Each structure stands twice: as structure tokens, then as C-alpha cells.
Amino acid sequence: MIINNALKTIFVCVFALFLVSCSAPNVEHYSKTTPNFDFKTFFSGKLKAYGIVQDFKGELTRKLVVDMNATWEGNQGVIEEDFVYDDGETQKRIWKITLNDDNTLTGTAADVLGVAQGKSDGSVFHWNYNVELPYDGSTLEVNFDDWMYLVTQSRLINRTSIVKFGVEVGEVTLVIEKI
């Protein structure tokens, strides 16, 4: 009986630690970081991104380059992204962005299911959205958990966890630069 209770207690503690280790900070955690991330200022004009895609084991599966062009009318923006992968595949995504006064943002694109929701604070921007990705002759619905970290006023690092059924199945890392 004592051994069973001890095992239960150990299991509960390990499970609680697991849950805590899996939770990400919220964007407000970065409120005092600099430089300040102003989404509209950074994503204006021409940008270029260089990146990699890794599978769930951390193995490199693809490399990519993205040419971007962002334009604004007030707080309504359009970001055109042209992806070129190392295997020759190309892809285009056109974001329609709305900035709100409280540093939140919403976005839509043809392959985004529903509306992307995001927020910036300090030098960090975080948003989350579901995407239909081309996969093995079909499409696969996955969640993108996107974190952008402004390093300088002209360069940021973007880390995206690709999640399916609550499990990370891949990761995209990009360096995005204003040109």
C-alpha cells in the first residue's frame, strides 16, 4: 500500500513536471525586451528569408528561400510570400493582415484554415494558425505555432512548430531580413 501511494505520488509529480515543461511562455513574458517589435514597420517593403525544415527527430528535410513584399493601407496589409525549396518546389502565400490598436493581429491566406491570431510584446511576436500543407499527393491539416524574435530592426529569427494531433511533427526556422 505504501509503495503504491509512493508510486502514484512520483507519477503525479513527473506528469506535472512534464506538463509544465511543455507549456510555452505567453508573449507578455517578453514585454521588457528590446528592440521593440513593430509588425507593420518590420513587414514593410521587400524582405528575404532563408530557412530550414526539420522533421520530428530534428533531421533536416528541406531548405528554402522566401522572397516577400509587404504593403499597407492604414492598418490593413498584404504580405506576398514566394517560397522556393531546395528540391525545386515553389509555393505562394498571400497574407491579408489586420493590425489592431492593442498589438494584436489577425491574418488570412488561401491555405490558412480560419483566421490566424497573433500578438506582439517587446521584441517578440507570436501567432498561431492552422494550415493545409501539400503532403504526399494530398494535403495535411496542421497547426503552426509561430514565434518571431526581433534581433535588430532589420533582422528577425522565426521559429515555427508544426503540430498534428497535439504532437510536434516538424519545425521551420527562418532568418528574415529587410532588403
Coordinates of N, CA, C and O in Angstrom, one line a residue, residues 25 30 33 35 37 42 123-126 146-152 155-160 174 176:
P25 N 5.9 30.1 -22.8 CA 5.5 31.4 -22.2 C 4.6 32.1 -23.1 O 4.5 31.9 -24.3
Y30 N 7.8 38.7 -22.7 CA 8.9 39.4 -23.3 C 8.7 40.9 -23.4 O 9.3 41.6 -24.1
T33 N 11.7 43.3 -23.3 CA 12.8 43.0 -24.3 C 12.9 44.1 -25.4 O 11.9 44.7 -25.7
P35 N 15.1 45.1 -29.3 CA 14.3 46.2 -29.8 C 12.8 45.9 -29.8 O 12.4 44.7 -29.9
F37 N 9.3 45.2 -31.2 CA 8.8 44.7 -32.5 C 7.5 45.4 -32.9 O 6.5 45.3 -32.3
F42 N 8.4 46.4 -39.5 CA 9.3 45.4 -39.9 C 8.8 44.8 -41.3 O 9.6 44.7 -42.2
S123 N 10.2 42.6 -27.9 CA 10.8 42.3 -29.2 C 10.3 41.0 -29.9 O 10.9 40.4 -30.8
V124 N 9.1 40.5 -29.4 CA 8.6 39.2 -29.8 C 7.2 39.3 -30.4 O 6.4 40.1 -29.9
F125 N 7.0 38.5 -31.4 CA 5.6 38.4 -32.0 C 5.3 36.9 -32.0 O 6.1 36.1 -32.3
H126 N 4.1 36.6 -31.6 CA 3.6 35.2 -31.6 C 2.3 35.1 -32.2 O 1.4 35.9 -32.0
D146 N 3.9 29.9 -34.3 CA 4.9 30.8 -34.9 C 5.4 31.8 -33.9 O 4.6 32.6 -33.4
W147 N 6.7 31.8 -33.6 CA 7.3 32.8 -32.7 C 8.4 33.5 -33.5 O 9.3 32.9 -34.1
M148 N 8.3 34.9 -33.5 CA 9.3 35.7 -34.2 C 10.0 36.5 -33.1 O 9.4 37.2 -32.3
Y149 N 11.3 36.5 -33.2 CA 12.2 37.3 -32.3 C 13.0 38.3 -33.1 O 13.9 38.0 -33.9
L150 N 12.7 39.6 -32.8 CA 13.4 40.7 -33.5 C 14.8 40.8 -32.9 O 15.0 41.0 -31.7
V151 N 15.8 40.6 -33.8 CA 17.2 40.7 -33.3 C 17.7 42.1 -33.5 O 18.4 42.7 -32.6
T152 N 17.5 42.7 -34.7 CA 17.8 44.1 -34.9 C 16.6 44.6 -35.7 O 15.7 43.9 -36.0
R155 N 16.4 42.5 -38.9 CA 16.5 41.1 -39.0 C 15.8 40.4 -37.8 O 15.9 40.9 -36.7
L156 N 15.1 39.3 -38.1 CA 14.4 38.5 -37.1 C 14.7 37.1 -37.3 O 15.0 36.6 -38.4
I157 N 14.5 36.3 -36.2 CA 14.5 34.8 -36.3 C 13.1 34.3 -36.0 O 12.5 34.8 -35.1
N158 N 12.6 33.5 -36.9 CA 11.3 32.9 -36.8 C 11.4 31.4 -36.6 O 12.1 30.7 -37.3
R159 N 10.7 30.9 -35.5 CA 10.7 29.5 -35.2 C 9.2 29.1 -35.2 O 8.4 29.6 -34.5
T160 N 8.9 28.1 -36.0 CA 7.6 27.6 -36.1 C 7.5 26.1 -35.8 O 8.2 25.3 -36.4
L174 N 13.5 30.2 -39.7 CA 13.8 31.2 -40.7 C 14.6 32.4 -40.2 O 14.4 32.8 -39.0
I176 N 14.7 36.2 -41.3 CA 14.1 37.1 -42.2 C 14.8 38.5 -42.1 O 15.0 39.0 -41.0

